[in-house]
Short mmCIF file of C-alpha atoms and ligand atoms in Angstrom, two decimals:
data_model
loop_
_atom_site.label_atom_id
_atom_site.label_comp_id
_atom_site.label_asym_id
_atom_site.label_seq_id
_atom_site.Cartn_x
_atom_site.Cartn_y
_atom_site.Cartn_z
CA UNK A 1 28.48 -8.17 6.42
CA UNK A 2 29.66 -4.51 8.30
CA UNK A 3 27.84 -4.95 11.27
CA UNK A 4 29.69 -4.43 14.74
CA UNK A 5 29.32 -6.77 17.39
CA UNK A 6 27.32 -3.70 19.10
CA UNK A 7 24.91 -2.99 16.45
CA UNK A 8 24.27 -6.98 16.39
CA UNK A 9 24.00 -6.55 20.55
CA UNK A 10 21.40 -4.20 19.73
CA UNK A 11 19.23 -5.77 17.66
CA UNK A 12 19.36 -9.11 19.69
CA UNK A 13 18.30 -6.76 22.46
CA UNK A 14 15.22 -4.88 20.08
CA UNK A 15 13.79 -8.62 18.33
CA UNK A 16 13.97 -10.13 22.38
CA UNK A 17 12.04 -6.75 23.47
CA UNK A 18 9.69 -6.97 20.44
CA UNK A 19 8.81 -10.30 20.94
CA UNK A 20 5.87 -9.80 22.61
CA UNK A 21 4.87 -7.35 19.14
CA UNK A 22 5.69 -10.68 17.19
CA UNK A 23 3.32 -12.43 18.55
CA UNK A 24 0.38 -10.65 17.81
CA UNK A 25 2.11 -9.83 14.30
CA UNK A 26 2.36 -14.17 14.07
CA UNK A 27 -1.72 -14.14 14.93
CA UNK A 28 -3.20 -12.01 12.54
CA UNK A 29 -1.07 -13.68 9.68
CA UNK A 30 -2.22 -16.72 10.62
CA UNK A 31 -5.85 -15.82 10.42
CA UNK A 32 -5.30 -14.63 6.84
CA UNK A 33 -3.48 -17.35 5.90
CA UNK A 34 -6.68 -19.40 6.71
CA UNK A 35 -8.98 -16.80 4.67
CA UNK A 36 -6.79 -16.79 2.04
CA UNK A 37 -6.77 -21.36 1.93
CA UNK A 38 -10.81 -20.95 2.18
CA UNK A 39 -10.62 -19.07 -0.60
CA UNK A 40 -8.79 -20.73 -2.28
CA UNK A 41 -10.39 -24.28 -1.70
CA UNK A 42 -13.74 -22.57 -1.89
CA UNK A 43 -12.74 -21.50 -5.63
CA UNK A 44 -11.70 -24.85 -6.31
CA UNK A 45 -7.84 -23.76 -7.52
CA UNK A 46 -6.67 -25.82 -9.63
CA UNK A 47 -3.19 -26.79 -11.08
CA UNK A 48 -4.29 -26.04 -14.92
CA UNK A 49 -5.65 -21.95 -13.65
CA UNK A 50 -1.56 -21.48 -12.57
CA UNK A 51 -1.26 -21.54 -16.66
CA UNK A 52 -0.82 -18.96 -19.10
CA UNK A 53 -3.12 -17.08 -21.76
CA UNK A 54 -2.53 -14.95 -24.96
CA UNK A 55 -4.50 -12.87 -26.86
CA UNK A 56 -8.00 -11.75 -25.73
CA UNK A 57 -7.69 -14.40 -23.42
CA UNK A 58 -10.74 -15.49 -23.49
CA UNK A 59 -11.29 -19.12 -21.65
CA UNK A 60 -8.68 -17.45 -18.74
CA UNK A 61 -10.00 -20.08 -16.08
CA UNK A 62 -6.98 -19.21 -13.94
CA UNK A 63 -7.33 -15.58 -14.58
CA UNK A 64 -11.19 -15.73 -13.56
CA UNK A 65 -10.47 -17.68 -10.69
CA UNK A 66 -7.71 -14.49 -9.09
CA UNK A 67 -10.88 -11.90 -9.60
CA UNK A 68 -12.77 -14.68 -7.34
CA UNK A 69 -10.23 -15.12 -4.92
CA UNK A 70 -9.38 -11.12 -4.58
CA UNK A 71 -13.18 -10.29 -4.19
CA UNK A 72 -13.55 -13.86 -1.03
CA UNK A 73 -10.09 -12.89 0.22
CA UNK A 74 -10.84 -8.78 0.46
CA UNK A 75 -14.19 -8.85 1.69
CA UNK A 76 -15.63 -7.92 -1.55
CA UNK A 77 -18.86 -9.12 -3.95
CA UNK A 78 -16.91 -9.19 -7.41
CA UNK A 79 -13.15 -8.02 -8.24
CA UNK A 80 -10.25 -8.67 -10.72
CA UNK A 81 -6.21 -8.63 -10.40
CA UNK A 82 -4.47 -7.67 -13.46
CA UNK A 83 -1.17 -7.40 -15.12
CA UNK A 84 -2.30 -5.11 -17.50
CA UNK A 85 -2.82 -2.25 -14.73
CA UNK A 86 0.92 -0.75 -14.38
CA UNK A 87 0.94 0.95 -11.07
CA UNK A 88 -1.52 1.82 -7.93
CA UNK A 89 -1.88 4.90 -9.75
CA UNK A 90 -3.65 3.19 -12.74
CA UNK A 91 -5.51 0.96 -10.97
CA UNK A 92 -6.76 4.08 -8.91
CA UNK A 93 -7.13 6.02 -12.25
CA UNK A 94 -9.47 3.20 -13.56
CA UNK A 95 -11.36 3.19 -10.27
CA UNK A 96 -12.29 6.94 -9.93
CA UNK A 97 -12.77 7.69 -14.12
CA UNK A 98 -15.22 4.32 -13.98
CA UNK A 99 -17.55 5.90 -11.35
CA UNK A 100 -17.38 9.06 -12.26
CA UNK A 101 -19.12 11.38 -14.79
CA UNK A 102 -19.95 15.18 -16.04
CA UNK A 103 -20.84 16.63 -13.06
CA UNK A 104 -20.46 14.32 -10.25
CA UNK A 105 -18.48 15.55 -7.72
CA UNK A 106 -14.96 13.51 -5.97
CA UNK A 107 -14.86 14.50 -1.74
CA UNK A 108 -11.55 13.57 -0.41
CA UNK A 109 -12.25 13.09 2.88
CA UNK A 110 -8.28 12.40 4.21
CA UNK A 111 -6.88 15.87 3.04
CA UNK A 112 -4.80 15.41 -0.83
CA UNK A 113 -4.71 12.45 -1.79
CA UNK A 114 -1.10 10.80 -2.96
CA UNK A 115 0.58 12.74 -4.70
CA UNK A 116 0.70 10.89 -8.73
CA UNK A 117 -3.00 11.69 -7.95
CA UNK A 118 -2.66 15.46 -8.16
CA UNK A 119 -2.58 15.15 -11.99
CA UNK A 120 -5.52 12.49 -11.98
CA UNK A 121 -7.72 14.58 -10.54
CA UNK A 122 -6.53 18.36 -12.33
CA UNK A 123 -5.52 20.14 -9.59
CA UNK A 124 -1.91 19.69 -10.76
CA UNK A 125 -0.15 18.96 -13.54
CA UNK A 126 -1.31 20.31 -17.86
CA UNK A 127 -4.96 21.22 -18.58
CA UNK A 128 -5.92 19.30 -21.72
CA UNK A 129 -4.01 15.97 -20.50
CA UNK A 130 -7.42 13.96 -20.14
CA UNK A 131 -7.51 14.72 -16.22
CA UNK A 132 -11.10 13.76 -14.10
CA UNK A 133 -10.95 17.78 -14.52
CA UNK A 134 -11.13 18.04 -17.58
CA UNK A 135 -14.31 16.21 -18.24
CA UNK A 136 -16.45 18.19 -15.70
CA UNK A 137 -15.96 16.03 -12.54
CA UNK A 138 -15.37 18.05 -9.85
CA UNK A 139 -13.04 18.19 -6.96
CA UNK A 140 -13.47 19.16 -3.02
CA UNK A 141 -11.49 17.75 0.02
CA UNK A 142 -11.78 18.31 3.53
CA UNK A 143 -8.16 19.36 5.34
CA UNK A 144 -6.93 16.63 8.13
CA UNK A 145 -7.15 17.99 11.69
CA UNK A 146 -4.78 16.97 13.69
CA UNK A 147 -3.53 14.45 11.72
CA UNK A 148 -7.05 12.70 11.16
CA UNK A 149 -10.27 12.94 9.73
CA UNK A 150 -12.61 16.44 10.19
CA UNK A 151 -15.67 14.25 10.76
CA UNK A 152 -17.80 17.57 11.34
CA UNK A 153 -16.23 19.05 7.98
CA UNK A 154 -17.11 16.00 6.17
CA UNK A 155 -20.40 16.81 7.16
CA UNK A 156 -20.58 19.69 6.18
CA UNK A 157 -18.77 19.32 2.81
CA UNK A 158 -21.21 16.10 1.92
CA UNK A 159 -24.20 18.89 2.30
CA UNK A 160 -22.72 21.07 0.29
CA UNK A 161 -21.69 18.88 -2.79
CA UNK A 162 -25.78 17.66 -1.99
CA UNK A 163 -26.94 14.95 -5.11
CA UNK A 164 -23.10 15.92 -7.35
CA UNK A 165 -21.85 13.84 -4.70
CA UNK A 166 -21.08 10.34 -6.38
CA UNK A 167 -17.50 9.13 -4.65
CA UNK A 168 -16.55 9.40 -1.53
CA UNK A 169 -12.04 9.46 -1.04
CA UNK A 170 -10.11 7.36 1.34
CA UNK A 171 -6.88 6.76 1.98
CA UNK A 172 -6.07 4.14 4.78
CA UNK A 173 -2.27 4.32 4.50
CA UNK A 174 -0.32 7.63 5.79
CA UNK A 175 1.54 7.29 2.95
CA UNK A 176 4.79 10.27 2.79
CA UNK A 177 2.29 12.48 5.44
CA UNK A 178 3.06 12.86 8.70
CA UNK A 179 -0.13 11.90 9.96
CA UNK A 180 -1.52 8.20 11.68
CA UNK A 181 -2.43 5.78 9.46
CA UNK A 182 -6.47 4.41 9.44
CA UNK A 183 -7.24 1.82 10.95
CA UNK A 184 -10.13 -0.76 9.11
CA UNK A 185 -12.57 -0.32 11.71
CA UNK A 186 -11.94 3.70 11.48
CA UNK A 187 -12.68 3.26 7.90
CA UNK A 188 -15.48 1.04 8.45
CA UNK A 189 -16.75 3.81 11.02
CA UNK A 190 -16.81 6.89 7.89
CA UNK A 191 -18.44 5.09 5.12
CA UNK A 192 -20.97 4.16 7.25
CA UNK A 193 -21.44 8.33 8.08
CA UNK A 194 -21.32 9.60 4.93
CA UNK A 195 -23.62 6.74 3.46
CA UNK A 196 -26.38 8.03 6.13
CA UNK A 197 -25.57 11.76 5.48
CA UNK A 198 -25.83 10.95 1.27
CA UNK A 199 -29.16 9.77 1.10
CA UNK A 200 -29.17 9.75 -2.94
CA UNK A 201 -26.24 7.37 -2.38
CA UNK A 202 -22.08 7.37 -2.89
CA UNK A 203 -19.68 4.91 -3.65
CA UNK A 204 -17.01 5.12 -0.95
CA UNK A 205 -13.78 4.41 -2.97
CA UNK A 206 -10.51 3.35 -0.59
CA UNK A 207 -7.06 3.66 -1.27
CA UNK A 208 -5.95 1.03 0.29
CA UNK A 209 -1.87 0.73 -1.15
CA UNK A 210 0.34 -0.48 2.05
CA UNK A 211 -2.13 -1.62 4.05
CA UNK A 212 -3.88 -5.72 2.64
CA UNK A 213 -3.36 -8.05 6.05
CA UNK A 214 -1.93 -5.75 7.74
CA UNK A 215 -5.64 -6.49 9.93
CA UNK A 216 -7.24 -9.63 10.05
CA UNK A 217 -10.38 -7.32 7.61
CA UNK A 218 -9.81 -5.22 4.85
CA UNK A 219 -12.12 -2.08 4.17
CA UNK A 220 -14.11 -3.67 1.59
CA UNK A 221 -16.11 -5.83 4.39
CA UNK A 222 -17.11 -3.05 6.46
CA UNK A 223 -18.50 -0.99 3.77
CA UNK A 224 -16.03 0.28 1.02
CA UNK A 225 -17.75 -0.07 -2.50
CA UNK A 226 -14.07 -0.31 -2.92
CA UNK A 227 -10.40 -0.79 -1.98
CA UNK A 228 -8.23 0.17 -4.84
CA UNK A 229 -3.94 -0.99 -4.62
CA UNK A 230 -0.46 -2.51 -5.98
CA UNK A 231 0.28 -5.81 -6.37
CA UNK A 232 3.80 -4.89 -5.96
CA UNK A 233 3.43 -3.60 -3.14
CA UNK A 234 1.60 -5.85 0.02
CA UNK A 235 -0.84 -8.11 -1.89
CA UNK A 236 1.14 -9.58 -4.50
CA UNK A 237 3.57 -11.17 -1.82
CA UNK A 238 7.34 -10.56 -3.84
CA UNK A 239 5.60 -12.80 -6.75
CA UNK A 240 3.86 -10.75 -9.17
CA UNK A 241 5.55 -9.18 -11.91
CA UNK A 242 3.24 -6.10 -12.01
CA UNK A 243 0.14 -5.35 -11.75
CA UNK A 244 -3.32 -4.09 -9.67
CA UNK A 245 -6.12 -4.89 -8.34
CA UNK A 246 -9.47 -3.61 -7.81
CA UNK A 247 -12.07 -4.89 -4.92
CA UNK A 248 -15.77 -4.38 -4.08
CA UNK A 249 -19.61 -4.45 -4.60
CA UNK A 250 -20.80 -6.18 -8.03
CA UNK A 251 -21.57 -2.29 -10.21
CA UNK A 252 -19.04 -0.62 -9.02
CA UNK A 253 -16.54 -2.98 -10.53
CA UNK A 254 -18.49 -4.26 -13.19
CA UNK A 255 -18.18 0.04 -14.09
CA UNK A 256 -14.34 -0.26 -13.72
CA UNK A 257 -13.79 -3.14 -15.89
CA UNK A 258 -15.25 -1.07 -17.92
CA UNK A 259 -12.85 1.50 -17.51
CA UNK A 260 -10.08 -1.16 -17.57
CA UNK A 261 -10.96 -2.57 -21.45
CA UNK A 262 -14.20 -1.08 -23.10
CA UNK A 263 -18.15 -0.98 -22.10
CA UNK A 264 -19.57 -4.25 -23.01
CA UNK A 265 -15.88 -6.33 -22.76
CA UNK A 266 -14.99 -5.82 -18.75
CA UNK A 267 -12.97 -8.34 -17.21
CA UNK A 268 -14.19 -11.10 -19.55
CA UNK A 269 -11.32 -10.78 -21.30
CA UNK A 270 -7.15 -9.97 -21.14
CA UNK A 271 -4.15 -12.62 -21.17
CA UNK A 272 -2.83 -12.91 -17.92
CA UNK A 273 0.79 -12.80 -19.30
CA UNK A 274 2.41 -15.61 -16.86
CA UNK A 275 0.90 -13.75 -13.91
CA UNK A 276 -1.75 -16.26 -12.91
CA UNK A 277 0.51 -18.59 -11.00
CA UNK A 278 2.65 -15.38 -9.48
CA UNK A 279 -0.36 -13.37 -8.37
CA UNK A 280 -1.88 -16.96 -6.75
CA UNK A 281 1.16 -17.69 -5.11
CA UNK A 282 1.62 -13.77 -4.24
CA UNK A 283 -1.55 -13.85 -2.23
CA UNK A 284 -0.65 -17.53 -0.62
CA UNK A 285 2.58 -16.08 0.51
CA UNK A 286 1.14 -12.46 1.23
CA UNK A 287 -0.59 -12.73 4.91
CA UNK A 288 3.34 -13.89 5.85
CA UNK A 289 5.21 -11.48 4.27
CA UNK A 290 3.79 -8.81 4.87
CA UNK A 291 3.55 -10.26 8.28
CA UNK A 292 7.48 -10.43 7.67
CA UNK A 293 7.33 -6.36 6.68
CA UNK A 294 5.59 -5.45 9.75
CA UNK A 295 8.15 -7.01 11.67
CA UNK A 296 10.90 -5.50 10.29
CA UNK A 297 9.19 -2.33 10.54
CA UNK A 298 8.90 -2.53 14.18
CA UNK A 299 12.56 -3.38 14.95
CA UNK A 300 13.86 -0.11 12.33
CA UNK A 301 11.75 1.82 14.95
CA UNK A 302 13.59 0.18 18.27
CA UNK A 303 16.72 0.25 16.61
CA UNK A 304 16.81 3.81 15.15
CA UNK A 305 15.28 4.88 18.19
CA UNK A 306 17.93 3.63 20.97
CA UNK A 307 20.23 5.13 18.53
CA UNK A 308 18.13 8.57 19.09
CA UNK A 309 16.45 9.20 16.08
CA UNK A 310 12.79 10.59 16.13
CA UNK A 311 10.89 7.68 14.72
CA UNK A 312 7.30 7.44 13.83
CA UNK A 313 5.45 5.07 14.70
CA UNK A 314 6.67 3.66 17.40
CA UNK A 315 8.01 0.55 18.17
CA UNK A 316 5.24 -0.76 20.37
CA UNK A 317 2.55 1.07 18.69
CA UNK A 318 -0.12 -1.56 16.53
CA UNK A 319 -0.16 -0.40 12.38
CA UNK A 320 -2.25 -0.94 9.47
CA UNK A 321 0.19 -0.14 6.94
CA UNK A 322 3.78 -1.10 6.58
CA UNK A 323 5.71 2.09 6.26
CA UNK A 324 7.97 3.41 8.78
CA UNK A 325 9.73 6.79 9.18
CA UNK A 326 13.11 7.66 10.69
CA UNK A 327 14.07 11.28 10.47
CA UNK A 328 17.93 11.11 10.31
CA UNK A 329 18.18 15.35 11.20
CA UNK A 330 20.89 15.50 8.57
CA UNK A 331 20.98 14.85 4.70
CA UNK A 332 24.87 12.78 4.84
CA UNK A 333 22.43 10.63 7.63
CA UNK A 334 19.47 10.08 4.95
CA UNK A 335 21.68 9.48 2.11
CA UNK A 336 24.30 7.15 4.61
CA UNK A 337 20.64 5.59 6.07
CA UNK A 338 19.90 4.47 2.17
CA UNK A 339 23.80 3.08 1.26
CA UNK A 340 22.93 1.04 4.25
CA UNK A 341 19.86 -0.86 3.01
CA UNK A 342 21.53 -0.38 -0.08
CA UNK A 343 24.10 -2.57 0.64
CA UNK A 344 22.33 -5.32 2.77
CA UNK A 345 20.48 -5.91 -0.31
CA UNK A 346 20.30 -9.04 -2.94
CA UNK A 347 19.54 -7.18 -5.83
CA UNK A 348 22.65 -4.00 -6.83
CA UNK A 349 24.66 -4.35 -3.15
CA UNK A 350 27.56 -2.93 -5.01
CA UNK A 351 25.69 0.22 -5.86
CA UNK A 352 25.57 3.69 -3.70
CA UNK A 353 22.45 5.62 -4.02
CA UNK A 354 23.28 9.30 -4.78
CA UNK A 355 20.47 11.92 -4.74
CA UNK A 356 18.64 13.44 -7.51
CA UNK A 357 16.16 16.09 -8.97
CA UNK A 358 13.36 14.04 -9.95
CA UNK A 359 10.17 15.01 -12.20
CA UNK A 360 7.46 15.92 -10.13
CA UNK A 361 9.49 16.29 -6.77
CA UNK A 362 10.22 19.87 -4.92
CA UNK A 363 13.83 18.67 -2.87
CA UNK A 364 16.38 16.12 -5.11
CA UNK A 365 15.19 12.76 -3.37
CA UNK A 366 17.87 10.19 -2.19
CA UNK A 367 16.02 6.44 -2.86
CA UNK A 368 17.65 2.49 -1.84
CA UNK A 369 15.97 -0.42 -3.94
CA UNK A 370 17.60 -3.34 -4.36
CA UNK A 371 14.46 -5.11 -5.06
CA UNK A 372 13.98 -8.89 -7.64
CA UNK A 373 10.97 -6.28 -9.22
CA UNK A 374 11.44 -2.84 -10.33
CA UNK A 375 10.38 -0.48 -7.71
CA UNK A 376 8.55 -2.87 -5.70
CA UNK A 377 7.72 -1.94 -2.25
CA UNK A 378 7.00 -5.00 -0.39
CA UNK A 379 10.84 -6.13 -1.01
CA UNK A 380 13.18 -3.25 1.23
CA UNK A 381 13.03 -0.17 -0.03
CA UNK A 382 13.67 3.46 1.81
CA UNK A 383 13.27 7.00 0.22
CA UNK A 384 13.36 10.52 1.33
CA UNK A 385 13.43 14.08 -0.20
CA UNK A 386 16.59 15.53 1.06
CA UNK A 387 15.03 18.66 3.19
CA UNK A 388 14.72 19.23 7.03
CA UNK A 389 14.16 16.52 8.80
CA UNK A 390 15.71 14.31 6.46
CA UNK A 391 12.85 11.49 6.76
CA UNK A 392 13.89 8.07 5.69
CA UNK A 393 10.22 6.47 4.76
CA UNK A 394 10.90 2.37 4.52
CA UNK A 395 9.17 -0.25 4.00
CA UNK A 396 9.15 -4.20 3.07
CA UNK A 397 11.37 -6.70 3.79
CA UNK A 398 10.95 -10.75 2.25
CA UNK A 399 11.91 -12.21 5.18
CA UNK A 400 12.63 -10.75 8.17
CA UNK A 401 16.16 -12.16 8.35
CA UNK A 402 17.32 -9.52 5.36
CA UNK A 403 15.63 -7.18 6.68
CA UNK A 404 17.05 -7.06 10.45
CA UNK A 405 20.66 -7.05 8.81
CA UNK A 406 19.35 -4.07 6.13
CA UNK A 407 18.25 -2.20 9.18
CA UNK A 408 21.58 -3.30 10.99
CA UNK A 409 23.75 -2.07 7.61
CA UNK A 410 21.87 1.20 7.62
CA UNK A 411 21.86 1.81 11.27
CA UNK A 412 25.80 1.23 11.43
CA UNK A 413 26.08 3.61 7.85
CA UNK A 414 24.19 6.48 10.68
CA UNK A 415 25.50 5.68 13.63
CA UNK A 416 24.12 7.84 17.32
CA UNK A 417 22.39 10.61 16.63
CA UNK A 418 24.23 13.78 17.02
C1 PLP B 501 1.75 3.40 -3.18
C2 PLP B 501 0.87 4.46 -3.16
C3 PLP B 501 -0.11 4.50 -4.44
C4 PLP B 501 0.24 4.32 -6.35
O1 PLP B 501 1.57 4.52 -5.92
P1 PLP B 501 2.18 3.85 -7.36
O2 PLP B 501 3.76 4.05 -7.45
O3 PLP B 501 1.66 4.16 -8.49
O4 PLP B 501 1.75 3.12 -7.36
C5 PLP B 501 -0.98 5.48 -4.54
N1 PLP B 501 -1.07 5.73 -2.85
C6 PLP B 501 -0.86 5.39 -1.72
C7 PLP B 501 -1.02 5.68 -0.62
C8 PLP B 501 0.50 4.52 -2.36
O5 PLP B 501 1.72 4.44 -0.98
#
């Protein structure tokens, strides 16, 4: 690889100085691995459960076991994990349509949700496409204040919604916003507070994307009624070919099952299409793989900070998701960063990323993704819009070794900040 000896030396220094941080990450991975193994033992995972079903998928013991494991590992009463869910947005759509009825109100307390949810809620897109708004579901949001949840405003909003309030929505990860990621404890506090303020009862729903296994508990264990995410991010451990999951309290998960399939059938059918083995193996690997991705993020933060770029979070800051941002300052810097990541990828390393006008985005976007699974972002990947301050959003890394090489390669392409 074309990485200078200077850059390799910076990499060695980063790994040395980050050793205490890595030790903490390893402790979390160990505890999470034990939780996964305990769940596997309690559900008596057997070789027969790794096999496959087709058609209706009746009697698919592996699928049923995977659902139970998902619930146990994430601290919910029930759950499901299915390859028929094509992405995180799809899983979140199932969750919201599963719970909300005409006349109900959805309240987001972390400002505007992830971009793709605008058309689901009906704040973006074409009326008549079947958004929640089309079905008479009302929507309110409480903007973040100084990058964090504005609890006083949330209290007022809960009171303002009155008995129509059905779902309080929390996005754990900063996603592509410039804010802090919420910790599991913080989500627990918000859940407790809103439940206290809404005497008629509400469902607390958490967009858990990119947060799984970065801490030793998930939000379902501290009061969230549903947590929702993608299997080609953290919980798939790089093994899942596709899929999403929903975990939470029994009634909420049952309602989502009716929306996933149909009322009556719910989660009792559905062919696993060869993913039982991948899901179970992925969950087994996920605590370790997420640790590798976290180390890669810390490493990137250290290296690019040392080169004079603005990074977030900082190298020694504790994390609750796997996303790292690096602001490159120029279009050439951002494109170079993505080219460096792509060059060090196992798949499509010979491709040179170019900015393009992606549908739904205001500015051109450049992406690096040399992954075994299309669009998987637990694998080392980076992207960013071509607009000041030219920030790259970086995440993933199935192994810390490949993550390090990817970051050093990107550093080589970018050089010192001007
Ligand atoms: C990735 C992500 C989603 C879902 O995105 P998909 O591309 O549909 O899987 C939703 N919310 C957040 C915060 C995310 O990071």
